[in-house]
Short mmCIF file of C-alpha atoms in Angstrom, two decimals:
data_model
loop_
_atom_site.label_atom_id
_atom_site.label_comp_id
_atom_site.label_asym_id
_atom_site.label_seq_id
_atom_site.Cartn_x
_atom_site.Cartn_y
_atom_site.Cartn_z
CA UNK A 1297 -36.55 -13.69 9.25
CA UNK A 1298 -38.66 -11.34 11.44
CA UNK A 1299 -38.43 -7.69 12.36
CA UNK A 1300 -36.60 -8.33 15.62
CA UNK A 1301 -33.57 -9.59 13.64
CA UNK A 1302 -32.72 -5.96 12.84
CA UNK A 1303 -33.11 -2.82 14.73
CA UNK A 1304 -35.03 -0.68 12.26
CA UNK A 1305 -34.76 2.31 14.72
CA UNK A 1306 -30.98 2.43 13.85
CA UNK A 1307 -31.63 2.88 10.20
CA UNK A 1308 -31.37 6.64 9.14
CA UNK A 1309 -33.70 7.43 6.16
CA UNK A 1310 -32.97 10.52 4.06
CA UNK A 1311 -35.16 13.55 3.56
CA UNK A 1312 -37.22 11.51 1.14
CA UNK A 1313 -37.59 8.63 3.48
CA UNK A 1314 -35.19 6.39 1.58
CA UNK A 1315 -31.99 4.45 2.44
CA UNK A 1316 -29.63 2.97 -0.18
CA UNK A 1317 -29.37 -0.83 -0.20
CA UNK A 1318 -26.36 -2.55 -1.61
CA UNK A 1319 -27.34 -6.13 -2.72
CA UNK A 1320 -24.53 -8.74 -2.62
CA UNK A 1321 -24.60 -12.48 -3.69
CA UNK A 1322 -23.52 -15.05 -1.07
CA UNK A 1323 -20.44 -15.48 -3.19
CA UNK A 1324 -19.42 -11.88 -2.55
CA UNK A 1325 -20.31 -10.51 -6.01
CA UNK A 1326 -22.11 -7.13 -5.80
CA UNK A 1327 -25.31 -7.38 -7.80
CA UNK A 1328 -27.09 -3.99 -7.59
CA UNK A 1329 -27.91 -0.88 -5.76
CA UNK A 1330 -31.59 0.01 -4.96
CA UNK A 1331 -33.47 2.11 -2.45
CA UNK A 1332 -35.68 1.09 0.53
CA UNK A 1333 -38.22 3.06 2.45
CA UNK A 1334 -39.47 1.92 5.88
CA UNK A 1335 -42.40 0.02 4.32
CA UNK A 1336 -40.19 -2.03 1.83
CA UNK A 1337 -37.63 -2.62 4.54
CA UNK A 1338 -40.34 -4.23 6.69
CA UNK A 1339 -41.73 -6.27 3.85
CA UNK A 1340 -38.29 -7.42 3.12
CA UNK A 1341 -37.83 -8.63 6.73
CA UNK A 1342 -41.35 -10.19 6.87
CA UNK A 1343 -41.24 -12.04 3.57
CA UNK A 1344 -37.55 -12.95 3.35
CA UNK A 1345 -37.34 -11.49 -0.14
CA UNK A 1346 -36.12 -8.11 -1.34
CA UNK A 1347 -38.58 -5.25 -1.70
CA UNK A 1348 -37.56 -1.79 -2.77
CA UNK A 1349 -38.97 1.63 -3.46
CA UNK A 1350 -38.96 2.79 -6.97
CA UNK A 1351 -38.04 6.52 -7.14
CA UNK A 1352 -39.25 6.80 -10.84
CA UNK A 1353 -42.60 5.01 -10.30
CA UNK A 1354 -43.13 6.18 -6.79
CA UNK A 1355 -44.10 2.66 -5.74
CA UNK A 1356 -43.07 -0.45 -3.85
CA UNK A 1357 -41.56 -3.25 -6.05
CA UNK A 1358 -40.62 -6.86 -5.23
CA UNK A 1359 -37.36 -7.89 -6.95
CA UNK A 1360 -38.27 -10.67 -9.36
CA UNK A 1361 -41.96 -10.43 -8.65
CA UNK A 1362 -42.65 -10.42 -12.48
CA UNK A 1363 -39.39 -11.90 -13.94
CA UNK A 1364 -39.03 -14.69 -11.35
CA UNK A 1365 -35.47 -13.41 -10.73
CA UNK A 1366 -36.13 -13.26 -6.96
CA UNK A 1367 -33.60 -12.54 -4.12
CA UNK A 1368 -33.87 -14.64 -0.98
CA UNK A 1369 -32.43 -12.63 1.80
CA UNK A 1370 -29.66 -14.35 3.88
CA UNK A 1371 -28.41 -11.40 6.03
CA UNK A 1372 -29.39 -7.81 6.43
CA UNK A 1373 -27.39 -5.22 8.10
CA UNK A 1374 -26.68 -1.49 8.31
CA UNK A 1375 -23.34 0.40 8.13
CA UNK A 1376 -21.65 2.22 10.96
CA UNK A 1377 -23.57 5.47 10.20
CA UNK A 1378 -26.94 3.59 9.80
CA UNK A 1379 -27.41 5.41 6.38
CA UNK A 1380 -26.69 2.34 4.06
CA UNK A 1381 -27.99 -1.25 4.08
CA UNK A 1382 -26.13 -4.39 2.97
CA UNK A 1383 -28.46 -7.19 1.83
CA UNK A 1384 -26.78 -10.67 1.35
CA UNK A 1385 -29.05 -12.69 -0.99
CA UNK A 1386 -29.30 -15.89 -2.86
CA UNK A 1387 -30.07 -14.73 -6.36
CA UNK A 1388 -32.32 -16.73 -8.74
CA UNK A 1389 -31.66 -15.90 -12.25
CA UNK A 1390 -30.10 -12.57 -13.21
CA UNK A 1391 -30.18 -9.34 -11.03
CA UNK A 1392 -29.96 -6.84 -13.82
CA UNK A 1393 -32.86 -5.81 -16.03
CA UNK A 1394 -30.56 -5.77 -18.98
CA UNK A 1395 -30.05 -9.59 -18.76
CA UNK A 1396 -26.54 -9.60 -16.95
CA UNK A 1397 -26.07 -11.46 -13.75
CA UNK A 1398 -24.90 -8.19 -12.04
CA UNK A 1399 -25.78 -4.61 -12.72
CA UNK A 1400 -22.10 -3.95 -12.73
CA UNK A 1401 -21.13 -6.68 -15.19
CA UNK A 1402 -19.14 -5.43 -18.15
CA UNK A 1403 -19.30 -1.78 -17.04
CA UNK A 1404 -15.64 -1.03 -15.66
CA UNK A 1405 -13.63 2.05 -15.06
CA UNK A 1406 -10.02 0.90 -14.61
CA UNK A 1407 -6.97 2.98 -13.35
CA UNK A 1408 -4.46 3.89 -16.14
CA UNK A 1409 -1.06 5.43 -16.12
CA UNK A 1410 -0.43 8.74 -14.28
CA UNK A 1411 -3.29 8.04 -11.97
CA UNK A 1412 -5.82 8.87 -14.71
CA UNK A 1413 -8.96 6.80 -14.89
CA UNK A 1414 -9.30 4.82 -18.25
CA UNK A 1415 -12.87 4.23 -19.28
CA UNK A 1416 -13.15 0.83 -21.11
CA UNK A 1417 -15.57 1.56 -23.94
CA UNK A 1418 -17.84 -1.37 -24.46
CA UNK A 1419 -20.34 -1.59 -27.25
CA UNK A 1420 -23.29 -3.86 -26.79
CA UNK A 1421 -21.56 -6.76 -28.67
CA UNK A 1422 -18.01 -6.02 -27.72
CA UNK A 1423 -15.63 -9.02 -26.87
CA UNK A 1424 -15.51 -7.77 -23.19
CA UNK A 1425 -19.36 -7.58 -22.93
CA UNK A 1426 -19.92 -10.98 -24.61
CA UNK A 1427 -17.31 -12.71 -22.31
CA UNK A 1428 -18.68 -11.05 -19.15
CA UNK A 1429 -22.40 -11.92 -20.07
CA UNK A 1430 -21.34 -15.56 -20.70
CA UNK A 1431 -19.40 -15.82 -17.64
CA UNK A 1432 -22.39 -14.42 -15.65
CA UNK A 1433 -24.60 -17.15 -17.05
CA UNK A 1434 -21.89 -19.78 -16.13
CA UNK A 1435 -21.63 -18.38 -12.58
CA UNK A 1436 -25.34 -18.37 -12.36
CA UNK A 1437 -25.46 -22.05 -13.15
CA UNK A 1438 -22.79 -22.68 -10.56
CA UNK A 1439 -24.70 -20.87 -7.89
CA UNK A 1440 -28.22 -21.85 -8.93
CA UNK A 1441 -28.01 -25.35 -10.56
CA UNK A 1442 -30.54 -26.04 -13.34
CA UNK A 1443 -31.44 -29.61 -14.14
CA UNK A 1444 -30.17 -30.81 -17.45
CA UNK A 1445 -27.65 -27.92 -17.81
CA UNK A 1446 -24.29 -28.96 -19.38
CA UNK A 1447 -22.55 -26.20 -17.38
CA UNK A 1448 -23.84 -27.75 -14.15
CA UNK A 1449 -22.71 -31.24 -15.40
CA UNK A 1450 -19.15 -29.86 -15.66
CA UNK A 1451 -19.23 -28.38 -12.18
CA UNK A 1452 -20.93 -31.44 -10.72
CA UNK A 1453 -17.98 -33.69 -12.12
CA UNK A 1454 -15.30 -31.14 -10.83
CA UNK A 1455 -11.99 -29.98 -11.90
CA UNK A 1456 -10.65 -33.07 -13.76
CA UNK A 1457 -13.67 -33.09 -16.06
CA UNK A 1458 -13.29 -29.41 -16.75
CA UNK A 1459 -9.67 -29.71 -17.46
CA UNK A 1460 -10.28 -32.83 -19.80
CA UNK A 1461 -12.72 -30.72 -21.81
CA UNK A 1462 -10.27 -27.77 -22.06
CA UNK A 1463 -7.63 -30.15 -23.41
CA UNK A 1464 -10.04 -31.84 -25.81
CA UNK A 1465 -11.21 -28.64 -27.21
CA UNK A 1466 -7.64 -27.17 -27.53
CA UNK A 1467 -6.72 -30.36 -29.39
CA UNK A 1468 -9.69 -29.91 -31.76
CA UNK A 1469 -8.90 -26.28 -32.43
CA UNK A 1470 -5.34 -27.46 -33.38
CA UNK A 1471 -6.68 -30.09 -35.76
CA UNK A 1472 -9.02 -27.47 -37.41
CA UNK A 1473 -6.13 -25.09 -37.85
CA UNK A 1474 -3.94 -27.81 -39.32
CA UNK A 1475 -6.82 -28.59 -41.70
CA UNK A 1476 -6.96 -24.87 -42.63
CA UNK A 1477 -10.63 -25.00 -42.05
CA UNK A 1478 -11.51 -21.42 -40.76
CA UNK A 1479 -15.13 -22.19 -40.08
CA UNK A 1480 -14.07 -25.17 -37.92
CA UNK A 1481 -11.29 -23.07 -36.20
CA UNK A 1482 -14.05 -20.55 -35.18
CA UNK A 1483 -16.45 -23.24 -33.92
CA UNK A 1484 -13.77 -25.27 -32.01
CA UNK A 1485 -12.25 -22.14 -30.45
CA UNK A 1486 -15.74 -21.04 -29.33
CA UNK A 1487 -16.00 -24.37 -27.57
CA UNK A 1488 -12.52 -23.73 -26.06
CA UNK A 1489 -13.18 -20.20 -24.86
CA UNK A 1490 -16.38 -21.47 -23.17
CA UNK A 1491 -14.65 -24.23 -21.28
CA UNK A 1492 -11.97 -21.80 -20.32
CA UNK A 1493 -14.59 -19.57 -18.86
CA UNK A 1494 -15.95 -22.49 -16.90
CA UNK A 1495 -12.44 -23.13 -15.52
CA UNK A 1496 -12.15 -19.48 -14.56
CA UNK A 1497 -15.49 -19.74 -12.73
CA UNK A 1498 -14.28 -22.92 -11.04
CA UNK A 1499 -11.40 -21.00 -9.48
CA UNK A 1500 -13.46 -17.91 -8.84
CA UNK A 1501 -11.46 -15.81 -11.34
CA UNK A 1502 -13.34 -13.18 -13.33
CA UNK A 1503 -12.68 -12.52 -17.06
CA UNK A 1504 -11.70 -8.92 -16.04
CA UNK A 1505 -8.71 -10.30 -14.19
CA UNK A 1506 -7.50 -12.22 -17.13
CA UNK A 1507 -8.11 -9.08 -19.39
CA UNK A 1508 -6.20 -6.91 -16.93
CA UNK A 1509 -3.28 -9.45 -17.15
CA UNK A 1510 -3.27 -9.01 -20.99
CA UNK A 1511 -3.57 -5.14 -20.74
CA UNK A 1512 -0.58 -5.10 -18.35
CA UNK A 1513 1.51 -7.13 -20.87
CA UNK A 1514 0.44 -4.98 -23.70
CA UNK A 1515 1.61 -1.82 -21.69
CA UNK A 1516 4.87 -3.52 -20.99
CA UNK A 1517 4.38 -3.83 -17.24
CA UNK A 1518 4.79 -7.54 -16.88
CA UNK A 1519 8.01 -9.79 -17.21
CA UNK A 1520 7.00 -12.62 -19.50
CA UNK A 1521 8.34 -15.97 -18.38
CA UNK A 1522 8.57 -17.52 -21.81
CA UNK A 1523 10.15 -14.76 -23.83
CA UNK A 1524 12.18 -13.19 -20.91
CA UNK A 1525 11.02 -9.81 -22.04
CA UNK A 1526 8.95 -7.21 -20.24
CA UNK A 1527 5.55 -7.26 -21.64
CA UNK A 1528 4.08 -9.27 -24.50
CA UNK A 1529 3.40 -7.16 -27.56
CA UNK A 1530 2.30 -8.03 -31.09
CA UNK A 1531 5.64 -6.97 -32.35
CA UNK A 1532 7.40 -9.40 -30.01
#
């Protein structure tokens, strides 16, 4: 990439000399929002890796320069008004300083009834956060293979291998339950859930989509094919 690939004169920096940059993975997942000034934009173009301006430190910073979680730039464009950048990257490691793959992982505001927003409260170790964090690691392995990774082994062997493991872990969970061994039930179901997340990642389905399905059923908004009832509630 070089400077002639983008017409910098079309980029409109604000009064502080900054322009917001939305960073997006090649898969389409939004990773983060940061700010560039003219110097960091030029360094991004020259080096092929993302550089930003830190508003708190008042300094340039190279994403992943310390952590190794670098972003190789694939495409760089500005919007119709020239006041926002879109940076398509190949992400190595995680994008967020908290350790999640995306800065938006596990932080959702979903629409609720009566057009009112419902904030999904998520503690650090909540089920939603744990599932999202594990899913982010799985997606990272899918996008950035690591030698010796079991997750990569599953993706390399494809759908049939993943489905076989889901079936095996489901059977082992059943056996643990029949043996009334609660410790083994937890262990085997942990394996089952992990392989189910791998299957979701294989199909490009996020855990949030599955959780939304369950929320809709709980609210009575879905016709359930097995019960013939609308919604699937604990009392059903």
